[in-house]
């Protein structure tokens, strides 16, 4: 019952936050739409901010799964790493991702690099870079530092795309720059 209530609230909030934004979303309307009370919201999430955190976490998990699926199509570990970063940046074109994760999320929840979901992405990047070091693909570099820089580049590129008046133009520039930045980590062919 509790999981069902949480799922209803997250679904209703996700719809409301995507349509009207966090600030304009009415908690009374949101809870009434799914036949619940504000008490259910407070009991499950503490407040509106806690509900936003749960929605962001859900969308972030979906984004990670989509990026991972794109990475799975790559021929090797290096291609997978690039594909995952490029996929993440590209998701900034999705209106729901733009509004909830890339605009309202940082405004309300603070620095995205501190979100639990971003820390999970960081661990995935560290593991990929560690494998690339073992394969001899990367220059000698601190793996955690490189992972933080790559993830930060992808996140900031996505934020830039989401805030842009010409998101597709900015996306193309951001992806090209992300690829060039990442390539700087590789050993050059002799």
Short mmCIF file of N, CA, C and O in Angstrom, two decimals, residues 59-69 84 88 91 117 121:
data_model
loop_
_atom_site.label_atom_id
_atom_site.label_comp_id
_atom_site.label_asym_id
_atom_site.label_seq_id
_atom_site.Cartn_x
_atom_site.Cartn_y
_atom_site.Cartn_z
N UNK A 59 13.62 9.97 -12.63
CA UNK A 59 13.98 10.36 -14.00
C UNK A 59 15.47 10.12 -14.23
O UNK A 59 15.87 9.62 -15.29
N UNK A 60 16.29 10.45 -13.24
CA UNK A 60 17.74 10.21 -13.36
C UNK A 60 18.02 8.72 -13.58
O UNK A 60 18.89 8.37 -14.38
N UNK A 61 17.30 7.86 -12.88
CA UNK A 61 17.50 6.42 -13.05
C UNK A 61 17.12 6.00 -14.47
O UNK A 61 17.81 5.18 -15.09
N UNK A 62 16.04 6.57 -14.99
CA UNK A 62 15.64 6.27 -16.37
C UNK A 62 16.67 6.78 -17.36
O UNK A 62 16.98 6.12 -18.35
N UNK A 63 17.22 7.96 -17.09
CA UNK A 63 18.25 8.53 -17.96
C UNK A 63 19.49 7.64 -17.96
O UNK A 63 20.08 7.38 -19.01
N UNK A 64 19.88 7.19 -16.79
CA UNK A 64 21.04 6.31 -16.68
C UNK A 64 20.82 5.01 -17.45
O UNK A 64 21.71 4.53 -18.15
N UNK A 65 19.62 4.47 -17.36
CA UNK A 65 19.30 3.22 -18.08
C UNK A 65 19.34 3.45 -19.59
O UNK A 65 19.88 2.62 -20.33
N UNK A 66 18.81 4.58 -20.04
CA UNK A 66 18.84 4.89 -21.48
C UNK A 66 20.27 5.08 -21.96
O UNK A 66 20.65 4.59 -23.03
N UNK A 67 21.07 5.82 -21.18
CA UNK A 67 22.47 6.05 -21.55
C UNK A 67 23.24 4.73 -21.56
O UNK A 67 24.05 4.48 -22.45
N UNK A 68 22.96 3.88 -20.58
CA UNK A 68 23.62 2.58 -20.51
C UNK A 68 23.24 1.71 -21.72
O UNK A 68 24.08 1.00 -22.27
N UNK A 69 22.00 1.79 -22.13
CA UNK A 69 21.56 1.04 -23.31
C UNK A 69 22.29 1.53 -24.56
O UNK A 69 22.71 0.72 -25.40
N UNK A 84 27.75 6.86 -23.75
CA UNK A 84 26.98 7.16 -22.53
C UNK A 84 26.97 8.65 -22.25
O UNK A 84 25.93 9.23 -21.95
N UNK A 88 23.68 11.14 -22.49
CA UNK A 88 23.24 11.97 -21.36
C UNK A 88 23.04 13.42 -21.81
O UNK A 88 22.03 14.04 -21.51
N UNK A 91 19.89 13.89 -23.89
CA UNK A 91 18.61 13.83 -23.18
C UNK A 91 18.15 15.21 -22.71
O UNK A 91 16.99 15.39 -22.33
N UNK A 117 22.00 10.06 -7.31
CA UNK A 117 21.98 9.47 -8.65
C UNK A 117 23.24 9.85 -9.43
O UNK A 117 23.77 9.06 -10.19
N UNK A 121 26.33 7.50 -11.13
CA UNK A 121 26.91 7.69 -12.48
C UNK A 121 28.42 7.84 -12.38
O UNK A 121 29.16 7.31 -13.22
#
